[in-house]
mmCIF file of N, CA and C in Angstrom:
data_model
loop_
_atom_site.group_PDB
_atom_site.id
_atom_site.type_symbol
_atom_site.label_atom_id
_atom_site.label_comp_id
_atom_site.label_asym_id
_atom_site.label_seq_id
_atom_site.Cartn_x
_atom_site.Cartn_y
_atom_site.Cartn_z
ATOM 1 N N MET I 29 -23.394 -220.582 96.479
ATOM 2 C CA MET I 29 -23.290 -220.592 97.919
ATOM 3 C C MET I 29 -22.259 -219.563 98.389
ATOM 4 N N LYS I 30 -21.164 -219.460 97.607
ATOM 5 C CA LYS I 30 -20.123 -218.496 97.946
ATOM 6 C C LYS I 30 -20.680 -217.077 97.928
ATOM 7 N N GLY I 31 -21.594 -216.775 96.983
ATOM 8 C CA GLY I 31 -22.214 -215.461 96.875
ATOM 9 C C GLY I 31 -23.095 -215.153 98.074
ATOM 10 N N PHE I 32 -23.756 -216.191 98.618
ATOM 11 C CA PHE I 32 -24.614 -215.995 99.790
ATOM 12 C C PHE I 32 -23.791 -215.551 100.986
ATOM 13 N N PHE I 33 -22.651 -216.233 101.234
ATOM 14 C CA PHE I 33 -21.808 -215.871 102.374
ATOM 15 C C PHE I 33 -21.170 -214.492 102.182
ATOM 16 N N ALA I 34 -20.852 -214.165 100.960
ATOM 17 C CA ALA I 34 -20.295 -212.835 100.681
ATOM 18 C C ALA I 34 -21.344 -211.756 100.967
ATOM 19 N N LEU I 35 -22.592 -212.029 100.566
ATOM 20 C CA LEU I 35 -23.682 -211.080 100.840
ATOM 21 C C LEU I 35 -23.941 -210.967 102.339
ATOM 22 N N LEU I 36 -23.926 -212.097 103.039
ATOM 23 C CA LEU I 36 -24.121 -212.102 104.485
ATOM 24 C C LEU I 36 -23.002 -211.321 105.181
ATOM 25 N N ALA I 37 -21.784 -211.507 104.767
ATOM 26 C CA ALA I 37 -20.648 -210.785 105.348
ATOM 27 C C ALA I 37 -20.775 -209.288 105.083
ATOM 28 N N LEU I 38 -21.216 -208.921 103.897
ATOM 29 C CA LEU I 38 -21.416 -207.510 103.571
ATOM 30 C C LEU I 38 -22.505 -206.889 104.442
ATOM 31 N N LEU I 39 -23.610 -207.599 104.608
ATOM 32 C CA LEU I 39 -24.699 -207.092 105.458
ATOM 33 C C LEU I 39 -24.264 -206.936 106.909
ATOM 34 N N MET I 40 -23.495 -207.895 107.412
ATOM 35 C CA MET I 40 -23.009 -207.804 108.800
ATOM 36 C C MET I 40 -22.048 -206.629 108.950
ATOM 37 N N THR I 41 -21.211 -206.396 107.971
ATOM 38 C CA THR I 41 -20.290 -205.265 108.011
ATOM 39 C C THR I 41 -21.058 -203.948 108.011
ATOM 40 N N LEU I 42 -22.073 -203.855 107.165
ATOM 41 C CA LEU I 42 -22.898 -202.649 107.134
ATOM 42 C C LEU I 42 -23.622 -202.442 108.463
ATOM 43 N N ALA I 43 -24.102 -203.526 109.068
ATOM 44 C CA ALA I 43 -24.773 -203.427 110.360
ATOM 45 C C ALA I 43 -23.810 -202.939 111.434
ATOM 46 N N LEU I 44 -22.581 -203.424 111.421
ATOM 47 C CA LEU I 44 -21.587 -202.979 112.404
ATOM 48 C C LEU I 44 -21.251 -201.511 112.222
ATOM 49 N N VAL I 45 -21.124 -201.075 110.978
ATOM 50 C CA VAL I 45 -20.828 -199.670 110.715
ATOM 51 C C VAL I 45 -21.997 -198.798 111.177
ATOM 52 N N ALA I 46 -23.210 -199.244 110.930
ATOM 53 C CA ALA I 46 -24.393 -198.469 111.320
ATOM 54 C C ALA I 46 -24.526 -198.373 112.829
ATOM 55 N N CYS I 47 -24.181 -199.441 113.545
ATOM 56 C CA CYS I 47 -24.333 -199.435 115.001
ATOM 57 C C CYS I 47 -23.200 -198.704 115.696
ATOM 58 N N GLY I 48 -22.031 -198.683 115.107
ATOM 59 C CA GLY I 48 -20.889 -198.059 115.768
ATOM 60 C C GLY I 48 -20.514 -198.840 117.010
ATOM 61 N N ASN I 49 -20.102 -198.128 118.053
ATOM 62 C CA ASN I 49 -19.699 -198.775 119.297
ATOM 63 C C ASN I 49 -20.870 -199.036 120.230
ATOM 64 N N ASP I 50 -22.021 -198.497 119.936
ATOM 65 C CA ASP I 50 -23.180 -198.638 120.814
ATOM 66 C C ASP I 50 -24.016 -199.829 120.380
ATOM 67 N N TRP I 51 -23.902 -200.919 121.134
ATOM 68 C CA TRP I 51 -24.645 -202.133 120.824
ATOM 69 C C TRP I 51 -25.935 -202.216 121.620
ATOM 70 N N SER I 52 -26.248 -201.192 122.409
ATOM 71 C CA SER I 52 -27.449 -201.259 123.245
ATOM 72 C C SER I 52 -28.700 -201.175 122.384
ATOM 73 N N VAL I 53 -29.757 -201.757 122.885
ATOM 74 C CA VAL I 53 -31.023 -201.744 122.172
ATOM 75 C C VAL I 53 -31.676 -200.374 122.305
ATOM 76 N N GLY I 54 -31.437 -199.697 123.375
ATOM 77 C CA GLY I 54 -32.026 -198.380 123.620
ATOM 78 C C GLY I 54 -31.584 -197.877 124.969
ATOM 79 N N PRO I 55 -32.049 -196.710 125.356
ATOM 80 C CA PRO I 55 -31.645 -196.157 126.650
ATOM 81 C C PRO I 55 -32.189 -197.010 127.791
ATOM 82 N N ASP I 56 -31.427 -197.110 128.876
ATOM 83 C CA ASP I 56 -31.858 -197.925 130.010
ATOM 84 C C ASP I 56 -32.685 -197.127 131.012
ATOM 85 N N ASP I 57 -33.030 -195.895 130.680
ATOM 86 C CA ASP I 57 -33.797 -195.062 131.613
ATOM 87 C C ASP I 57 -35.228 -194.859 131.134
ATOM 88 N N GLY I 58 -35.722 -195.721 130.291
ATOM 89 C CA GLY I 58 -37.081 -195.596 129.804
ATOM 90 C C GLY I 58 -37.233 -194.547 128.720
ATOM 91 N N GLY I 59 -36.127 -193.978 128.238
ATOM 92 C CA GLY I 59 -36.191 -193.010 127.165
ATOM 93 C C GLY I 59 -36.174 -191.569 127.625
ATOM 94 N N ALA I 60 -36.263 -191.305 128.912
ATOM 95 C CA ALA I 60 -36.310 -189.918 129.386
ATOM 96 C C ALA I 60 -34.916 -189.321 129.411
ATOM 97 N N SER I 61 -34.775 -188.151 128.813
ATOM 98 C CA SER I 61 -33.498 -187.470 128.886
ATOM 99 C C SER I 61 -33.558 -186.336 129.905
ATOM 100 N N PHE I 62 -34.766 -185.919 130.264
ATOM 101 C CA PHE I 62 -34.914 -184.865 131.278
ATOM 102 C C PHE I 62 -36.269 -185.062 131.936
ATOM 103 N N ASN I 63 -36.274 -185.144 133.245
ATOM 104 C CA ASN I 63 -37.521 -185.324 133.972
ATOM 105 C C ASN I 63 -37.350 -184.694 135.353
ATOM 106 N N ARG I 64 -37.902 -183.504 135.534
ATOM 107 C CA ARG I 64 -37.706 -182.783 136.795
ATOM 108 C C ARG I 64 -39.002 -182.150 137.268
ATOM 109 N N ARG I 65 -39.092 -181.936 138.572
ATOM 110 C CA ARG I 65 -40.210 -181.223 139.196
ATOM 111 C C ARG I 65 -39.626 -180.037 139.943
ATOM 112 N N PHE I 66 -40.223 -178.875 139.719
ATOM 113 C CA PHE I 66 -39.767 -177.645 140.362
ATOM 114 C C PHE I 66 -40.906 -177.044 141.174
ATOM 115 N N HIS I 67 -40.544 -176.441 142.288
ATOM 116 C CA HIS I 67 -41.488 -175.702 143.131
ATOM 117 C C HIS I 67 -41.041 -174.245 143.135
ATOM 118 N N TYR I 68 -41.969 -173.359 142.834
ATOM 119 C CA TYR I 68 -41.653 -171.928 142.817
ATOM 120 C C TYR I 68 -42.447 -171.239 143.914
ATOM 121 N N TYR I 69 -41.728 -170.456 144.732
ATOM 122 C CA TYR I 69 -42.312 -169.823 145.912
ATOM 123 C C TYR I 69 -42.371 -168.304 145.815
ATOM 124 N N TYR I 70 -41.612 -167.711 144.883
ATOM 125 C CA TYR I 70 -41.512 -166.255 144.787
ATOM 126 C C TYR I 70 -41.846 -165.807 143.374
ATOM 127 N N GLU I 71 -42.397 -164.599 143.264
ATOM 128 C CA GLU I 71 -42.803 -164.069 141.975
ATOM 129 C C GLU I 71 -42.449 -162.594 141.866
ATOM 130 N N VAL I 72 -42.124 -162.182 140.653
ATOM 131 C CA VAL I 72 -41.914 -160.778 140.301
ATOM 132 C C VAL I 72 -42.732 -160.522 139.038
ATOM 133 N N ASP I 73 -43.591 -159.507 139.076
ATOM 134 C CA ASP I 73 -44.425 -159.153 137.926
ATOM 135 C C ASP I 73 -43.834 -157.941 137.222
ATOM 136 N N CYS I 74 -43.784 -157.988 135.894
ATOM 137 C CA CYS I 74 -43.192 -156.900 135.117
ATOM 138 C C CYS I 74 -44.053 -156.604 133.887
ATOM 139 N N ARG I 75 -43.841 -155.444 133.327
ATOM 140 C CA ARG I 75 -44.316 -155.135 131.976
ATOM 141 C C ARG I 75 -43.236 -155.652 131.033
ATOM 142 N N TYR I 76 -43.587 -155.891 129.787
ATOM 143 C CA TYR I 76 -42.672 -156.489 128.830
ATOM 144 C C TYR I 76 -42.741 -155.688 127.543
ATOM 145 N N ASP I 77 -41.599 -155.155 127.086
ATOM 146 C CA ASP I 77 -41.637 -154.288 125.904
ATOM 147 C C ASP I 77 -41.460 -155.090 124.608
ATOM 148 N N ALA I 78 -41.585 -154.409 123.491
ATOM 149 C CA ALA I 78 -41.514 -155.041 122.177
ATOM 150 C C ALA I 78 -40.130 -155.595 121.864
ATOM 151 N N PHE I 79 -39.107 -155.191 122.609
ATOM 152 C CA PHE I 79 -37.743 -155.668 122.391
ATOM 153 C C PHE I 79 -37.420 -156.866 123.275
ATOM 154 N N GLY I 80 -38.413 -157.348 124.021
ATOM 155 C CA GLY I 80 -38.204 -158.509 124.877
ATOM 156 C C GLY I 80 -37.567 -158.196 126.205
ATOM 157 N N GLN I 81 -37.651 -156.959 126.653
ATOM 158 C CA GLN I 81 -37.029 -156.566 127.916
ATOM 159 C C GLN I 81 -38.097 -156.234 128.964
ATOM 160 N N PRO I 82 -37.910 -156.717 130.182
ATOM 161 C CA PRO I 82 -38.857 -156.373 131.249
ATOM 162 C C PRO I 82 -38.580 -154.973 131.783
ATOM 163 N N TYR I 83 -39.632 -154.313 132.268
ATOM 164 C CA TYR I 83 -39.483 -153.010 132.912
ATOM 165 C C TYR I 83 -40.638 -152.825 133.885
ATOM 166 N N ASP I 84 -40.551 -151.824 134.716
ATOM 167 C CA ASP I 84 -41.597 -151.505 135.683
ATOM 168 C C ASP I 84 -41.994 -152.746 136.482
ATOM 169 N N CYS I 85 -41.008 -153.364 137.110
ATOM 170 C CA CYS I 85 -41.223 -154.616 137.838
ATOM 171 C C CYS I 85 -41.659 -154.366 139.273
ATOM 172 N N SER I 86 -42.447 -155.291 139.779
ATOM 173 C CA SER I 86 -42.885 -155.244 141.173
ATOM 174 C C SER I 86 -41.747 -155.701 142.076
ATOM 175 N N ASP I 87 -41.923 -155.507 143.357
ATOM 176 C CA ASP I 87 -41.014 -156.120 144.314
ATOM 177 C C ASP I 87 -41.266 -157.624 144.319
ATOM 178 N N THR I 88 -40.297 -158.384 144.772
ATOM 179 C CA THR I 88 -40.469 -159.825 144.892
ATOM 180 C C THR I 88 -41.464 -160.101 146.008
ATOM 181 N N TYR I 89 -42.410 -160.982 145.727
ATOM 182 C CA TYR I 89 -43.350 -161.346 146.780
ATOM 183 C C TYR I 89 -43.495 -162.860 146.837
ATOM 184 N N SER I 90 -43.884 -163.321 148.006
ATOM 185 C CA SER I 90 -44.034 -164.742 148.266
ATOM 186 C C SER I 90 -45.400 -165.216 147.770
ATOM 187 N N MET I 91 -45.411 -166.338 147.081
ATOM 188 C CA MET I 91 -46.662 -166.902 146.573
ATOM 189 C C MET I 91 -47.180 -167.940 147.561
ATOM 190 N N SER I 92 -48.465 -167.949 147.725
ATOM 191 C CA SER I 92 -49.074 -168.974 148.555
ATOM 192 C C SER I 92 -50.387 -169.382 147.908
ATOM 193 N N PRO I 93 -50.542 -170.593 147.483
ATOM 194 C CA PRO I 93 -49.585 -171.701 147.559
ATOM 195 C C PRO I 93 -48.509 -171.569 146.487
ATOM 196 N N SER I 94 -47.511 -172.412 146.607
ATOM 197 C CA SER I 94 -46.432 -172.396 145.624
ATOM 198 C C SER I 94 -46.930 -172.973 144.299
ATOM 199 N N MET I 95 -46.180 -172.739 143.243
ATOM 200 C CA MET I 95 -46.503 -173.277 141.925
ATOM 201 C C MET I 95 -45.599 -174.483 141.679
ATOM 202 N N VAL I 96 -46.188 -175.573 141.198
ATOM 203 C CA VAL I 96 -45.441 -176.794 140.916
ATOM 204 C C VAL I 96 -45.396 -177.000 139.404
ATOM 205 N N VAL I 97 -44.190 -177.199 138.885
ATOM 206 C CA VAL I 97 -43.991 -177.388 137.451
ATOM 207 C C VAL I 97 -43.230 -178.687 137.231
ATOM 208 N N ASP I 98 -43.793 -179.536 136.373
ATOM 209 C CA ASP I 98 -43.131 -180.773 135.970
ATOM 210 C C ASP I 98 -42.769 -180.650 134.502
ATOM 211 N N LEU I 99 -41.530 -181.005 134.184
ATOM 212 C CA LEU I 99 -41.074 -180.973 132.794
ATOM 213 C C LEU I 99 -40.380 -182.280 132.483
ATOM 214 N N ARG I 100 -40.864 -182.934 131.445
ATOM 215 C CA ARG I 100 -40.237 -184.167 130.978
ATOM 216 C C ARG I 100 -39.991 -184.025 129.485
ATOM 217 N N VAL I 101 -38.761 -184.303 129.074
ATOM 218 C CA VAL I 101 -38.387 -184.289 127.663
ATOM 219 C C VAL I 101 -37.729 -185.630 127.367
ATOM 220 N N THR I 102 -38.289 -186.365 126.415
ATOM 221 C CA THR I 102 -37.741 -187.674 126.079
ATOM 222 C C THR I 102 -36.559 -187.519 125.136
ATOM 223 N N ARG I 103 -35.817 -188.587 124.965
ATOM 224 C CA ARG I 103 -34.634 -188.565 124.088
ATOM 225 C C ARG I 103 -34.989 -188.200 122.655
ATOM 226 N N ASP I 104 -36.194 -188.524 122.235
ATOM 227 C CA ASP I 104 -36.591 -188.173 120.877
ATOM 228 C C ASP I 104 -37.221 -186.793 120.790
ATOM 229 N N GLY I 105 -37.204 -186.028 121.903
ATOM 230 C CA GLY I 105 -37.580 -184.625 121.871
ATOM 231 C C GLY I 105 -39.006 -184.297 122.242
ATOM 232 N N TYR I 106 -39.835 -185.278 122.500
ATOM 233 C CA TYR I 106 -41.215 -184.979 122.889
ATOM 234 C C TYR I 106 -41.236 -184.502 124.328
ATOM 235 N N ALA I 107 -42.020 -183.441 124.586
ATOM 236 C CA ALA I 107 -42.015 -182.812 125.911
ATOM 237 C C ALA I 107 -43.413 -182.812 126.516
ATOM 238 N N THR I 108 -43.430 -182.973 127.827
ATOM 239 C CA THR I 108 -44.646 -182.833 128.613
ATOM 240 C C THR I 108 -44.367 -181.756 129.646
ATOM 241 N N LEU I 109 -45.201 -180.738 129.669
ATOM 242 C CA LEU I 109 -45.058 -179.626 130.599
ATOM 243 C C LEU I 109 -46.338 -179.523 131.413
ATOM 244 N N CYS I 110 -46.218 -179.670 132.717
ATOM 245 C CA CYS I 110 -47.371 -179.592 133.617
ATOM 246 C C CYS I 110 -47.143 -178.453 134.600
ATOM 247 N N VAL I 111 -48.108 -177.551 134.674
ATOM 248 C CA VAL I 111 -48.084 -176.451 135.643
ATOM 249 C C VAL I 111 -49.287 -176.650 136.550
ATOM 250 N N ASP I 112 -49.004 -176.925 137.823
ATOM 251 C CA ASP I 112 -50.066 -177.223 138.789
ATOM 252 C C ASP I 112 -51.037 -178.257 138.235
ATOM 253 N N ASP I 113 -50.507 -179.337 137.704
ATOM 254 C CA ASP I 113 -51.259 -180.486 137.180
ATOM 255 C C ASP I 113 -52.052 -180.206 135.907
ATOM 256 N N ASN I 114 -51.873 -179.054 135.271
ATOM 257 C CA ASN I 114 -52.450 -178.787 133.952
ATOM 258 C C ASN I 114 -51.357 -179.043 132.924
ATOM 259 N N CYS I 115 -51.517 -180.101 132.145
ATOM 260 C CA CYS I 115 -50.436 -180.559 131.279
ATOM 261 C C CYS I 115 -50.651 -180.183 129.819
ATOM 262 N N SER I 116 -49.536 -179.906 129.149
ATOM 263 C CA SER I 116 -49.501 -179.669 127.704
ATOM 264 C C SER I 116 -48.421 -180.567 127.124
ATOM 265 N N TYR I 117 -48.611 -180.950 125.868
ATOM 266 C CA TYR I 117 -47.691 -181.867 125.204
ATOM 267 C C TYR I 117 -47.143 -181.189 123.947
ATOM 268 N N TYR I 118 -45.849 -181.389 123.704
ATOM 269 C CA TYR I 118 -45.174 -180.690 122.619
ATOM 270 C C TYR I 118 -44.361 -181.658 121.777
ATOM 271 N N ASP I 119 -44.432 -181.473 120.457
ATOM 272 C CA ASP I 119 -43.534 -182.155 119.539
ATOM 273 C C ASP I 119 -42.183 -181.445 119.582
ATOM 274 N N PRO I 120 -41.120 -182.099 119.130
ATOM 275 C CA PRO I 120 -39.794 -181.458 119.146
ATOM 276 C C PRO I 120 -39.731 -180.132 118.385
ATOM 277 N N ARG I 121 -40.543 -179.952 117.375
ATOM 278 C CA ARG I 121 -40.512 -178.706 116.598
ATOM 279 C C ARG I 121 -41.338 -177.591 117.252
ATOM 280 N N ASP I 122 -42.039 -177.894 118.346
ATOM 281 C CA ASP I 122 -42.930 -176.923 118.985
ATOM 282 C C ASP I 122 -42.268 -176.095 120.083
ATOM 283 N N TYR I 123 -40.996 -176.319 120.364
ATOM 284 C CA TYR I 123 -40.301 -175.550 121.399
ATOM 285 C C TYR I 123 -38.828 -175.432 121.031
ATOM 286 N N ASP I 124 -38.149 -174.514 121.707
ATOM 287 C CA ASP I 124 -36.722 -174.300 121.465
ATOM 288 C C ASP I 124 -35.927 -174.613 122.725
ATOM 289 N N VAL I 125 -34.663 -174.920 122.530
ATOM 290 C CA VAL I 125 -33.736 -175.146 123.630
ATOM 291 C C VAL I 125 -32.564 -174.201 123.429
ATOM 292 N N GLY I 126 -32.121 -173.559 124.507
ATOM 293 C CA GLY I 126 -30.988 -172.651 124.413
ATOM 294 C C GLY I 126 -30.224 -172.612 125.722
ATOM 295 N N TYR I 127 -29.252 -171.713 125.804
ATOM 296 C CA TYR I 127 -28.441 -171.545 127.007
ATOM 297 C C TYR I 127 -28.426 -170.078 127.391
ATOM 298 N N ASN I 128 -28.591 -169.829 128.686
ATOM 299 C CA ASN I 128 -28.549 -168.478 129.238
ATOM 300 C C ASN I 128 -28.290 -168.623 130.730
ATOM 301 N N HIS I 129 -27.715 -167.643 131.342
ATOM 302 C CA HIS I 129 -27.394 -167.693 132.776
ATOM 303 C C HIS I 129 -26.540 -168.916 133.112
ATOM 304 N N GLY I 130 -25.795 -169.433 132.151
ATOM 305 C CA GLY I 130 -24.930 -170.578 132.392
ATOM 306 C C GLY I 130 -25.644 -171.915 132.451
ATOM 307 N N THR I 131 -26.893 -171.973 132.052
ATOM 308 C CA THR I 131 -27.619 -173.240 132.073
ATOM 309 C C THR I 131 -28.557 -173.342 130.872
ATOM 310 N N ARG I 132 -29.019 -174.525 130.610
ATOM 311 C CA ARG I 132 -29.939 -174.789 129.507
ATOM 312 C C ARG I 132 -31.345 -174.319 129.884
ATOM 313 N N TYR I 133 -32.083 -173.868 128.888
ATOM 314 C CA TYR I 133 -33.483 -173.531 129.112
ATOM 315 C C TYR I 133 -34.337 -174.110 127.990
ATOM 316 N N TYR I 134 -35.618 -174.268 128.299
ATOM 317 C CA TYR I 134 -36.615 -174.734 127.338
ATOM 318 C C TYR I 134 -37.599 -173.598 127.132
ATOM 319 N N ASP I 135 -37.878 -173.274 125.883
ATOM 320 C CA ASP I 135 -38.736 -172.137 125.531
ATOM 321 C C ASP I 135 -39.959 -172.657 124.783
ATOM 322 N N PHE I 136 -41.106 -172.620 125.468
ATOM 323 C CA PHE I 136 -42.362 -173.096 124.897
ATOM 324 C C PHE I 136 -43.181 -171.885 124.479
ATOM 325 N N GLU I 137 -43.458 -171.802 123.190
ATOM 326 C CA GLU I 137 -44.187 -170.652 122.667
ATOM 327 C C GLU I 137 -45.587 -171.085 122.269
ATOM 328 N N GLY I 138 -46.578 -170.326 122.726
ATOM 329 C CA GLY I 138 -47.963 -170.579 122.371
ATOM 330 C C GLY I 138 -48.531 -169.382 121.639
ATOM 331 N N TYR I 139 -49.822 -169.344 121.529
ATOM 332 C CA TYR I 139 -50.482 -168.224 120.880
ATOM 333 C C TYR I 139 -50.473 -167.047 121.846
ATOM 334 N N ASP I 140 -49.671 -166.034 121.572
ATOM 335 C CA ASP I 140 -49.512 -164.831 122.404
ATOM 336 C C ASP I 140 -48.909 -165.109 123.776
ATOM 337 N N THR I 141 -48.259 -166.246 123.960
ATOM 338 C CA THR I 141 -47.615 -166.545 125.239
ATOM 339 C C THR I 141 -46.280 -167.238 125.009
ATOM 340 N N ARG I 142 -45.421 -167.152 125.993
ATOM 341 C CA ARG I 142 -44.160 -167.895 126.020
ATOM 342 C C ARG I 142 -43.909 -168.329 127.451
ATOM 343 N N MET I 143 -43.344 -169.518 127.617
ATOM 344 C CA MET I 143 -42.912 -169.967 128.923
ATOM 345 C C MET I 143 -41.490 -170.484 128.790
ATOM 346 N N VAL I 144 -40.583 -169.895 129.554
ATOM 347 C CA VAL I 144 -39.176 -170.269 129.515
ATOM 348 C C VAL I 144 -38.835 -170.889 130.868
ATOM 349 N N ILE I 145 -38.347 -172.127 130.835
ATOM 350 C CA ILE I 145 -38.015 -172.849 132.064
ATOM 351 C C ILE I 145 -36.538 -173.200 132.022
ATOM 352 N N TYR I 146 -35.809 -172.818 133.061
ATOM 353 C CA TYR I 146 -34.390 -173.144 133.145
ATOM 354 C C TYR I 146 -34.230 -174.544 133.712
ATOM 355 N N ALA I 147 -33.343 -175.332 133.115
ATOM 356 C CA ALA I 147 -33.178 -176.742 133.458
ATOM 357 C C ALA I 147 -32.723 -176.953 134.894
ATOM 358 N N ASP I 148 -32.069 -175.971 135.490
ATOM 359 C CA ASP I 148 -31.671 -176.119 136.887
ATOM 360 C C ASP I 148 -32.787 -175.703 137.843
ATOM 361 N N GLY I 149 -33.915 -175.246 137.301
ATOM 362 C CA GLY I 149 -35.061 -174.873 138.123
ATOM 363 C C GLY I 149 -34.972 -173.506 138.761
ATOM 364 N N SER I 150 -33.916 -172.773 138.482
ATOM 365 C CA SER I 150 -33.701 -171.488 139.145
ATOM 366 C C SER I 150 -34.735 -170.438 138.780
ATOM 367 N N GLU I 151 -35.308 -170.537 137.582
ATOM 368 C CA GLU I 151 -36.221 -169.480 137.138
ATOM 369 C C GLU I 151 -37.196 -170.030 136.102
ATOM 370 N N LEU I 152 -38.406 -169.516 136.163
ATOM 371 C CA LEU I 152 -39.420 -169.763 135.143
ATOM 372 C C LEU I 152 -39.964 -168.403 134.755
ATOM 373 N N VAL I 153 -40.096 -168.152 133.473
ATOM 374 C CA VAL I 153 -40.623 -166.877 132.992
ATOM 375 C C VAL I 153 -41.847 -167.164 132.135
ATOM 376 N N TYR I 154 -42.967 -166.542 132.493
ATOM 377 C CA TYR I 154 -44.182 -166.643 131.702
ATOM 378 C C TYR I 154 -44.433 -165.269 131.101
ATOM 379 N N ILE I 155 -44.552 -165.204 129.778
ATOM 380 C CA ILE I 155 -44.708 -163.937 129.076
ATOM 381 C C ILE I 155 -46.025 -163.946 128.315
ATOM 382 N N ASP I 156 -46.836 -162.957 128.571
ATOM 383 C CA ASP I 156 -48.068 -162.744 127.812
ATOM 384 C C ASP I 156 -47.764 -161.632 126.822
ATOM 385 N N THR I 157 -47.450 -161.986 125.574
ATOM 386 C CA THR I 157 -47.026 -160.993 124.596
ATOM 387 C C THR I 157 -48.187 -160.112 124.148
ATOM 388 N N TYR I 158 -49.404 -160.598 124.263
ATOM 389 C CA TYR I 158 -50.561 -159.785 123.875
ATOM 390 C C TYR I 158 -50.779 -158.652 124.877
ATOM 391 N N LYS I 159 -50.700 -158.961 126.152
ATOM 392 C CA LYS I 159 -50.900 -157.948 127.194
ATOM 393 C C LYS I 159 -49.625 -157.164 127.488
ATOM 394 N N GLY I 160 -48.481 -157.734 127.137
ATOM 395 C CA GLY I 160 -47.211 -157.080 127.437
ATOM 396 C C GLY I 160 -46.803 -157.260 128.887
ATOM 397 N N ASP I 161 -47.107 -158.423 129.468
ATOM 398 C CA ASP I 161 -46.760 -158.720 130.857
ATOM 399 C C ASP I 161 -45.784 -159.883 130.900
ATOM 400 N N ALA I 162 -44.913 -159.868 131.904
ATOM 401 C CA ALA I 162 -43.993 -160.975 132.150
ATOM 402 C C ALA I 162 -44.021 -161.289 133.639
ATOM 403 N N TYR I 163 -44.027 -162.571 133.944
ATOM 404 C CA TYR I 163 -44.062 -163.029 135.327
ATOM 405 C C TYR I 163 -42.853 -163.929 135.540
ATOM 406 N N TYR I 164 -42.037 -163.587 136.522
ATOM 407 C CA TYR I 164 -40.825 -164.327 136.838
ATOM 408 C C TYR I 164 -41.057 -165.093 138.131
ATOM 409 N N TYR I 165 -40.765 -166.402 138.086
ATOM 410 C CA TYR I 165 -40.965 -167.255 139.254
ATOM 411 C C TYR I 165 -39.632 -167.836 139.683
ATOM 412 N N TYR I 166 -39.425 -167.914 141.013
ATOM 413 C CA TYR I 166 -38.166 -168.392 141.589
ATOM 414 C C TYR I 166 -38.452 -169.359 142.730
ATOM 415 N N TYR I 167 -37.548 -170.328 142.918
ATOM 416 C CA TYR I 167 -37.697 -171.220 144.060
ATOM 417 C C TYR I 167 -37.080 -170.614 145.309
ATOM 418 N N ASP I 168 -36.192 -169.647 145.132
ATOM 419 C CA ASP I 168 -35.571 -168.958 146.254
ATOM 420 C C ASP I 168 -35.738 -167.462 146.040
ATOM 421 N N ASN I 169 -35.713 -166.700 147.098
ATOM 422 C CA ASN I 169 -35.935 -165.258 147.005
ATOM 423 C C ASN I 169 -34.738 -164.579 146.345
ATOM 424 N N PRO I 170 -34.888 -164.041 145.142
ATOM 425 C CA PRO I 170 -33.750 -163.410 144.445
ATOM 426 C C PRO I 170 -33.282 -162.135 145.137
ATOM 427 N N ASP I 171 -34.157 -161.451 145.875
ATOM 428 C CA ASP I 171 -33.767 -160.227 146.575
ATOM 429 C C ASP I 171 -32.726 -160.509 147.650
ATOM 430 N N TYR I 172 -32.787 -161.684 148.246
ATOM 431 C CA TYR I 172 -31.824 -162.064 149.274
ATOM 432 C C TYR I 172 -30.415 -162.061 148.696
ATOM 433 N N TYR I 173 -30.263 -162.590 147.491
ATOM 434 C CA TYR I 173 -28.951 -162.670 146.865
ATOM 435 C C TYR I 173 -28.498 -161.337 146.301
ATOM 436 N N ASP I 174 -29.429 -160.485 145.899
ATOM 437 C CA ASP I 174 -29.060 -159.163 145.386
ATOM 438 C C ASP I 174 -28.322 -158.343 146.432
ATOM 439 N N ASP I 175 -28.646 -158.549 147.699
ATOM 440 C CA ASP I 175 -27.990 -157.807 148.781
ATOM 441 C C ASP I 175 -26.565 -158.268 149.024
ATOM 442 N N TYR I 176 -26.249 -159.495 148.632
ATOM 443 C CA TYR I 176 -24.937 -160.064 148.972
ATOM 444 C C TYR I 176 -24.003 -160.189 147.788
ATOM 445 N N TYR I 177 -24.484 -159.971 146.582
ATOM 446 C CA TYR I 177 -23.625 -160.113 145.393
ATOM 447 C C TYR I 177 -23.430 -158.816 144.687
#
């Protein structure tokens, strides 16, 4: 009987060490770590070179209708990306996360395409690597700020 209680005490100690200070069963937000909807009203079209740099860009123009993008990334890394209600689903290994312009971005790479979405919604970049085109989308007119900064 003494051995049973010793084993029980050992298992409880291991359980406490495994749980740490977090006794919660799971996240209280349904598991979502990122869930945002962005509206893009402006576009700039560019050529895209082999070094990943845009060139020969158009002037900024207003899009009508606007483009709506929904991005949801769960705590376990699964992502849902919807562009104008056309949705794609990604495993955690199917996209990259990085930082640029002082904010986080999500980089979804497909066959001859890439879509980079900034977490603050400031910019979306769609790159067609086969054609060598890049399309930059903004919720606010970037030319307005270029005049003042």
